[in-house]
Amino acid sequence: MASSLTKDSVHPGTPGSEKTFFGHPRGLATLFMTEMWERFSYYGMRALLPLYLVAPGGLHLSGGTATAIYSVYVSLVYLLTMPGGWFGDRVWGPRRTVAVAGAIIMLGHLTLALPSSGTFYAGLGLVAIGSGLLKANISTMVGHLYDGPDDPRRDGGFTVFYMGINLGAFAAPLVIGTVGESVNWHLGFALAALGMALGLVQFLLGSRHLDPHSSVVPKPLTAEEKTSTLRKAALWAAVAAVAYTVLGVSGHYTLNWVLVPLTLLGVIIPTLVLVRIKRDRELDSAEQSKMSAYIWFFVAAAVFWMIYDQGGSTLSIFATSSAENSVLGWNFPVSWYQSVNPVLIMALAPVFAWFWLALNRRGKEPSTVVKFASGLALVGASFFLFLAPLSIADGGHKAAALWLVAIYFVQTVGELLLSPVGLSVTTKMAPAKYASQMMGVWFLAVTAGDATTGLLSLAGVDLNKTGIVALEATLAVVAGAAVWMYRGKVKQLMGDVR
């Protein structure tokens, strides 16, 4: 009997199996749908978040506080990808970590759906923790489906997978945003929980098609490491519990006692991680040189994300009161603006891929440094463009919706220049010792950028003011110009990476 078993029946969905998903292992369908529903829940809730925070029927906070909370939340999601990856590598393995993550995310959205401001922040925390766990491990499982890095289907598989991300991100504001804004805020958050539930059920039912390596813990903790880790975690948890209990009992507790430490961590931790890697004496001279070059890319990316992610906070809050959210007399919910970026990504990504290949054949493709500089310049240009609707609003009029769409368009083009290149250069420039950690380091650039936005908001800076927007735009353009001017030096530090 054993000799009659096909490869597909032994390891369903592994390379060479007969049943495929668009020519890829069947397990890709499982991960595609899981990621699509998880992104549906994440981006739907994220589209509602700043609007709910400022709405009279929501928490009715100031725009500055709402931007700070939104920025802290997004920075935490990306900050937690590093411990999320650690759990996958050392404790549960990728498959179990993703299953646990999905349950935590679903519980977080259900907590947000409760009509209580007291539980709202706990719900945000749960979603951030679950997202960090899932984001770090699901991409690893996509890689497990293929026969090593040289499998010719590998790049195409990741492209299909990322389409799932953008499909979920596109549909989420249209569904969750509409229900949340037009019917009931908490019902919108409940829909996000339903989306994650569908993704989790689909993942559990389809996990038999995943590669067996996804269940393996690559480097399990030793008994001594487990004891040490639990002791340290308990110590820090006790310190936090005592500190916040004292603040609460003494009557000094405010929301800033949570927001300020978290935003500071979002800036300090990325800095410490980069310094630790850069100062590692085990790295050879070539790796040290590449890390010096990588710091340029990291800082540039942090500036980029600081401005780019305000598309979900500063621009959304502006649109609630100062934009004419209608097309040809037809009004639409403010959250729908958050669908502009993913639909543009799906439309433009293939065009950019073709364009780079065409330039490469002619030997004219821009270098990584030039692409980065251009991405920074464009995100700066998007905020210079933002000055127009701000001026219109200052004049007592409402800005046309197309102004905001134009801003998102320019930012998306900038993202396509910087983000894929950043992911690629991170894998190419990673020291061998930190090969599996460097993708988490790249996400820390998002953390640093959003944490900076949070700190500005907590410091009382109104990010919807013309002067501040112009200053941020100038900063991005100057940073882009600096990267371009020093491109020769950066290329030299990059060594054999192009």
XYZ file of C-alpha atoms in Angstrom:
498
model
C 0.000 0.000 0.000
C 2.726 2.446 0.942
C 4.329 2.213 -2.482
C 1.134 3.371 -4.155
C 0.954 6.668 -2.227
C 1.627 9.777 -4.298
C 3.778 12.632 -3.099
C 0.632 14.725 -2.776
C -0.965 12.246 -0.412
C 2.093 12.178 1.830
C 2.769 15.912 1.934
C -0.207 17.758 0.465
C 0.718 21.023 -1.226
C 4.466 20.484 -1.221
C 6.582 21.172 -4.311
C 5.749 18.816 -7.132
C 2.217 17.985 -5.963
C -0.400 17.645 -8.676
C -3.063 19.857 -7.106
C -1.958 23.465 -7.114
C -3.144 27.015 -6.424
C -2.483 29.012 -9.616
C 0.507 26.765 -10.244
C 1.739 27.063 -6.652
C 1.572 24.633 -3.705
C -1.944 24.242 -2.304
C -0.753 25.549 1.042
C -0.418 28.980 -0.556
C -4.220 29.143 -0.819
C -4.469 28.592 2.947
C -1.931 31.311 3.738
C -3.361 33.652 1.084
C -6.857 33.464 2.595
C -5.585 33.672 6.172
C -3.567 36.796 5.416
C -6.413 38.326 3.378
C -8.903 37.976 6.245
C -6.371 39.098 8.848
C -5.570 42.218 6.807
C -9.317 42.733 6.289
C -9.784 42.841 10.056
C -6.631 44.918 10.670
C -7.154 47.605 8.026
C -10.887 47.801 8.672
C -10.324 48.514 12.343
C -7.428 50.862 11.513
C -9.633 52.863 9.135
C -12.219 53.309 11.898
C -9.773 53.960 14.736
C -8.915 57.691 14.349
C -12.505 58.507 13.345
C -13.923 56.736 16.404
C -11.404 58.435 18.686
C -12.481 61.957 17.629
C -16.211 61.308 17.008
C -18.782 62.742 19.470
C -20.394 59.287 19.474
C -16.993 57.678 20.029
C -14.360 58.656 22.594
C -14.549 62.346 21.513
C -10.825 62.998 22.015
C -8.806 65.828 20.510
C -7.199 65.350 17.109
C -3.727 65.408 18.670
C -4.539 62.688 21.211
C -6.223 60.579 18.525
C -3.162 60.862 16.270
C -0.901 59.907 19.179
C -2.984 56.818 20.026
C -3.156 55.772 16.368
C 0.597 56.263 15.910
C 1.451 54.354 19.099
C -0.816 51.499 18.033
C 0.734 51.179 14.551
C 4.274 51.464 15.945
C 3.511 48.699 18.462
C 2.255 46.355 15.741
C 5.599 46.597 13.955
C 7.674 46.671 17.155
C 6.081 43.388 18.253
C 7.064 41.592 15.043
C 10.492 40.973 16.593
C 9.246 39.136 19.711
C 6.645 37.552 17.407
C 9.400 36.087 15.284
C 11.226 34.995 18.448
C 8.156 33.038 19.609
C 7.960 31.318 16.227
C 11.666 30.439 16.282
C 12.089 29.489 19.946
C 8.727 28.558 21.525
C 5.788 27.466 19.344
C 6.969 27.204 15.751
C 5.414 29.307 12.965
C 2.177 27.309 12.493
C 1.115 27.247 16.133
C 2.184 30.877 16.603
C -0.064 31.998 13.723
C -3.021 30.022 15.123
C -2.561 31.592 18.576
C -2.083 35.013 16.976
C -5.370 34.723 15.072
C -7.238 33.884 18.288
C -5.654 36.859 20.105
C -6.532 39.241 17.244
C -10.128 38.005 17.185
C -10.399 38.454 20.969
C -8.951 41.963 20.622
C -11.542 43.012 18.040
C -14.333 41.524 20.181
C -13.036 43.583 23.102
C -13.096 46.711 20.908
C -16.708 45.865 20.033
C -17.748 46.208 23.698
C -19.418 49.603 24.307
C -16.951 50.622 26.996
C -14.048 53.054 26.845
C -12.380 51.137 29.691
C -11.936 47.997 27.607
C -11.108 49.815 24.361
C -7.380 50.191 25.030
C -7.114 46.567 26.165
C -8.616 45.578 22.806
C -6.046 47.680 20.952
C -3.277 46.008 22.927
C -4.543 42.520 22.108
C -4.802 43.298 18.372
C -1.269 44.736 18.391
C 0.140 41.655 20.166
C -1.667 39.237 17.842
C -0.660 41.179 14.722
C 2.998 41.155 15.781
C 2.894 37.397 16.323
C 1.162 36.693 13.009
C 3.039 39.128 10.774
C 6.430 37.722 11.715
C 5.545 34.084 11.041
C 3.072 33.778 8.179
C 5.605 34.939 5.567
C 8.042 32.344 6.897
C 5.459 29.640 6.180
C 5.068 30.875 2.602
C 8.804 30.291 2.149
C 8.459 26.770 3.572
C 6.164 25.802 0.674
C 8.996 26.017 -1.848
C 12.048 23.913 -2.531
C 14.611 26.366 -1.204
C 15.468 29.919 -2.344
C 16.190 28.779 -5.900
C 12.675 27.407 -6.545
C 11.571 29.359 -9.659
C 8.033 29.688 -8.261
C 9.124 31.340 -5.026
C 9.011 35.025 -6.070
C 5.696 34.492 -7.851
C 4.294 32.838 -4.738
C 5.131 35.839 -2.593
C 3.562 38.106 -5.229
C 0.312 36.115 -5.046
C 0.508 36.227 -1.246
C 0.919 40.016 -1.204
C -2.094 40.340 -3.471
C -4.067 38.780 -0.621
C -2.823 41.530 1.678
C -4.015 44.249 -0.687
C -7.355 42.572 -1.416
C -8.112 42.497 2.296
C -6.880 46.055 2.774
C -8.992 47.292 -0.148
C -12.269 45.640 0.935
C -11.965 46.387 4.661
C -12.715 50.160 4.712
C -15.583 49.676 2.230
C -17.276 47.100 4.478
C -16.107 47.682 8.049
C -15.723 51.440 7.557
C -19.217 51.851 6.123
C -20.876 49.852 8.921
C -18.810 51.524 11.643
C -19.424 55.088 10.458
C -22.989 54.745 9.175
C -24.535 52.160 11.527
C -22.605 51.626 14.765
C -18.932 51.970 15.673
C -18.845 48.820 17.775
C -20.649 46.791 15.125
C -17.834 47.781 12.767
C -15.263 46.457 15.248
C -17.343 43.271 15.583
C -17.148 42.817 11.798
C -13.361 42.998 12.113
C -13.568 40.170 14.664
C -15.724 38.165 12.242
C -13.158 38.673 9.480
C -10.374 37.331 11.694
C -12.586 34.433 12.781
C -13.112 33.449 9.145
C -9.373 33.642 8.551
C -8.616 31.523 11.629
C -11.151 28.829 10.737
C -9.829 28.717 7.181
C -6.255 28.427 8.498
C -7.086 25.554 10.847
C -9.026 23.653 8.172
C -6.380 24.180 5.497
C -3.277 23.658 7.646
C -2.959 20.075 6.394
C -1.716 21.541 3.100
C 1.164 23.391 4.768
C 4.715 22.115 4.755
C 5.602 20.003 7.839
C 8.505 22.379 8.551
C 5.943 25.006 9.587
C 5.210 22.994 12.731
C 8.863 22.680 13.719
C 10.399 24.929 16.384
C 13.726 25.811 14.682
C 15.684 26.518 17.849
C 13.695 25.534 20.964
C 14.529 27.133 24.294
C 16.565 25.085 26.725
C 15.199 24.534 30.231
C 17.614 27.154 31.572
C 16.560 29.681 28.908
C 12.869 29.094 29.680
C 13.443 29.705 33.387
C 15.482 32.850 32.718
C 12.947 34.223 30.209
C 9.975 33.619 32.521
C 11.822 35.191 35.457
C 12.647 38.335 33.475
C 9.117 38.608 32.078
C 7.593 38.235 35.558
C 9.960 40.879 36.950
C 9.084 43.482 34.306
C 5.364 42.672 34.592
C 5.558 43.150 38.368
C 7.390 46.478 37.994
C 4.734 47.741 35.553
C 1.871 46.492 37.745
C 3.263 48.184 40.863
C 4.017 51.445 39.028
C 0.556 51.746 37.477
C -1.178 50.672 40.693
C 0.615 53.456 42.573
C -0.317 55.965 39.855
C -3.956 54.860 39.954
C -4.305 54.854 43.745
C -2.573 58.238 44.066
C -4.863 59.784 41.452
C -2.005 60.741 39.123
C -2.786 58.283 36.344
C -3.565 59.744 32.923
C -3.505 58.255 29.411
C -0.113 59.892 28.827
C 1.435 57.590 31.441
C 0.889 54.810 28.898
C 1.361 56.702 25.636
C 4.621 58.508 26.455
C 6.596 55.401 27.559
C 5.353 53.453 24.529
C 6.311 56.196 22.073
C 9.736 56.535 23.686
C 10.236 52.766 23.425
C 9.304 53.029 19.745
C 12.278 55.334 19.183
C 14.757 53.887 21.706
C 14.420 50.166 20.866
C 15.118 50.534 17.101
C 18.150 52.690 17.950
C 19.498 50.156 20.474
C 18.984 47.245 18.056
C 20.937 48.988 15.289
C 23.715 50.012 17.691
C 23.976 46.439 19.050
C 24.323 44.939 15.571
C 26.727 47.646 14.374
C 29.010 47.178 17.400
C 29.102 43.384 17.183
C 32.793 42.496 16.910
C 31.992 39.152 15.289
C 30.986 40.927 12.057
C 33.723 41.100 9.449
C 34.748 44.353 7.769
C 32.436 43.831 4.769
C 29.443 43.218 7.039
C 30.317 46.253 9.159
C 30.478 48.377 6.004
C 27.099 47.126 4.804
C 25.535 47.887 8.209
C 26.893 51.448 7.986
C 25.152 51.782 4.615
C 22.000 50.137 5.969
C 21.669 52.798 8.676
C 21.230 55.368 5.877
C 18.359 53.328 4.451
C 16.850 52.792 7.902
C 16.780 56.491 8.803
C 15.406 57.364 5.358
C 12.676 54.743 5.753
C 11.766 56.050 9.232
C 11.273 59.562 7.804
C 9.201 58.086 4.964
C 6.876 56.094 7.240
C 6.514 59.012 9.648
C 4.763 60.958 6.873
C 3.210 58.061 4.952
C 1.329 56.564 7.919
C -0.303 59.913 8.636
C -2.505 59.034 5.673
C -4.521 56.993 8.171
C -4.512 59.584 10.975
C -3.752 63.222 10.076
C -5.416 63.052 6.642
C -8.430 61.097 7.957
C -9.009 63.566 10.792
C -8.691 66.452 8.308
C -11.249 64.781 6.028
C -13.851 64.422 8.811
C -14.365 68.181 9.082
C -12.549 69.892 6.221
C -13.094 67.808 3.066
C -16.073 67.471 0.731
C -16.328 63.710 0.896
C -18.404 63.251 -2.222
C -18.059 62.482 -5.920
C -20.620 63.925 -8.380
C -22.955 64.667 -5.481
C -22.669 61.184 -3.970
C -21.405 61.184 -0.378
C -19.145 58.418 0.916
C -17.711 57.536 4.362
C -14.358 59.074 5.326
C -12.913 55.599 5.962
C -13.182 54.841 2.224
C -10.075 56.941 1.604
C -8.114 54.057 3.146
C -9.056 51.853 0.170
C -7.300 54.202 -2.276
C -3.775 53.002 -1.469
C -4.355 49.218 -1.808
C -6.264 49.565 -5.088
C -3.454 51.753 -6.454
C -0.876 49.213 -5.251
C -2.679 46.409 -7.107
C -2.898 48.550 -10.248
C 0.616 50.016 -10.226
C 2.805 47.224 -8.784
C 2.777 45.173 -12.034
C 3.550 48.346 -14.005
C 6.570 49.107 -11.809
C 7.796 45.499 -12.010
C 7.619 45.653 -15.820
C 9.242 49.106 -15.904
C 12.243 48.047 -13.783
C 12.777 44.955 -15.930
C 12.609 47.037 -19.120
C 15.159 49.521 -17.738
C 17.350 46.695 -16.479
C 17.536 45.143 -19.959
C 18.831 48.472 -21.241
C 21.245 48.822 -18.339
C 19.412 51.929 -17.102
C 17.624 50.714 -13.967
C 18.171 53.211 -11.098
C 20.240 52.025 -8.141
C 18.687 51.187 -4.770
C 19.986 54.479 -3.385
C 18.322 56.518 -6.166
C 15.012 54.669 -5.685
C 15.129 55.406 -1.959
C 15.898 59.072 -2.543
C 13.032 59.308 -5.043
C 10.596 57.658 -2.608
C 11.526 60.188 0.079
C 11.173 63.098 -2.329
C 7.716 61.885 -3.379
C 6.389 61.446 0.160
C 7.619 64.983 0.826
C 5.889 66.172 -2.348
C 2.650 64.566 -1.128
C 2.689 66.819 1.947
C 3.532 69.866 -0.150
C 0.401 68.900 -2.087
C -1.446 68.660 1.247
C -0.829 72.391 1.711
C -3.435 73.127 -1.000
C -6.462 71.530 0.757
C -5.219 72.956 4.061
C -5.261 76.451 2.547
C -8.725 75.858 1.126
C -9.958 74.773 4.570
C -8.312 77.802 6.227
C -10.311 79.964 3.838
C -13.549 78.572 5.250
C -14.264 76.145 2.397
C -14.185 72.373 2.171
C -11.483 70.787 0.039
C -12.501 68.485 -2.816
C -12.050 64.751 -2.280
C -9.735 64.567 -5.286
C -7.095 66.561 -3.389
C -6.823 63.745 -0.864
C -6.898 61.072 -3.577
C -4.009 62.895 -5.297
C -2.022 62.883 -2.040
C -2.577 59.134 -1.611
C -1.575 58.589 -5.243
C 1.773 60.387 -4.824
C 2.427 58.521 -1.565
C 1.670 55.167 -3.211
C 4.147 55.820 -6.013
C 6.702 56.712 -3.339
C 5.891 53.502 -1.464
C 6.442 51.399 -4.591
C 9.849 53.028 -5.018
C 10.954 52.562 -1.409
C 9.167 49.668 0.314
C 9.882 46.678 -1.995
C 13.444 47.907 -2.461
C 13.836 48.213 1.301
C 12.692 44.633 1.851
C 15.079 43.414 -0.831
C 18.105 45.374 0.349
C 17.474 44.232 3.939
C 17.834 40.580 2.936
C 20.888 41.341 0.783
C 22.778 43.427 3.349
C 21.967 41.382 6.449
C 25.052 40.021 8.255
C 25.024 36.213 8.259
C 24.689 36.167 12.048
C 21.500 38.266 11.912
C 19.986 36.912 8.689
C 16.701 35.840 10.321
C 16.395 38.966 12.468
C 16.989 41.690 9.895
C 13.458 41.631 8.485
C 12.267 42.532 11.967
C 14.850 45.338 11.987
C 13.351 46.685 8.747
C 9.906 46.815 10.366
C 11.444 48.786 13.227
C 11.849 51.679 10.768
C 8.037 51.851 10.673
C 8.023 51.754 14.492
C 10.505 54.625 14.703
C 8.602 56.739 12.185
C 5.202 56.272 13.818
C 6.617 56.714 17.310
C 8.076 60.064 16.215
C 4.630 61.122 15.004
C 3.199 60.040 18.361
C 5.792 62.059 20.288
C 5.035 65.176 18.226
C 1.318 64.796 18.913
C 1.844 64.238 22.644
C 4.061 67.336 22.719
C 1.059 69.369 21.556
C 2.114 69.775 17.924
C -0.942 70.132 15.644
C -0.052 68.012 12.623
C -2.888 69.535 10.596
C -1.336 73.005 10.633
C 0.180 74.436 7.459
C 3.559 75.239 9.033
C 4.057 71.745 10.477
C 2.979 70.024 7.256
C 5.379 72.216 5.260
C 8.180 71.431 7.747
C 7.599 67.671 7.445
C 7.482 67.899 3.656
C 10.745 69.855 3.613
C 12.379 67.323 5.962
C 11.510 64.437 3.615
C 12.710 66.240 0.498
C 15.958 67.330 2.197
C 16.507 63.753 3.457
C 15.935 62.450 -0.071
C 18.375 65.008 -1.466
C 20.976 64.045 1.160
C 20.682 60.348 0.291
C 21.034 61.206 -3.407
C 24.020 63.533 -2.858
C 25.875 60.897 -0.848
C 24.851 58.010 -3.114
C 28.469 57.389 -4.102
C 29.533 56.992 -0.474
C 26.554 54.750 0.324
C 27.193 52.557 -2.739
C 30.820 52.192 -1.647
C 29.714 51.063 1.827
C 27.262 48.578 0.282
C 30.126 46.648 -1.270
C 28.885 44.040 -3.732
C 25.169 44.779 -3.087
C 23.344 46.713 -5.799
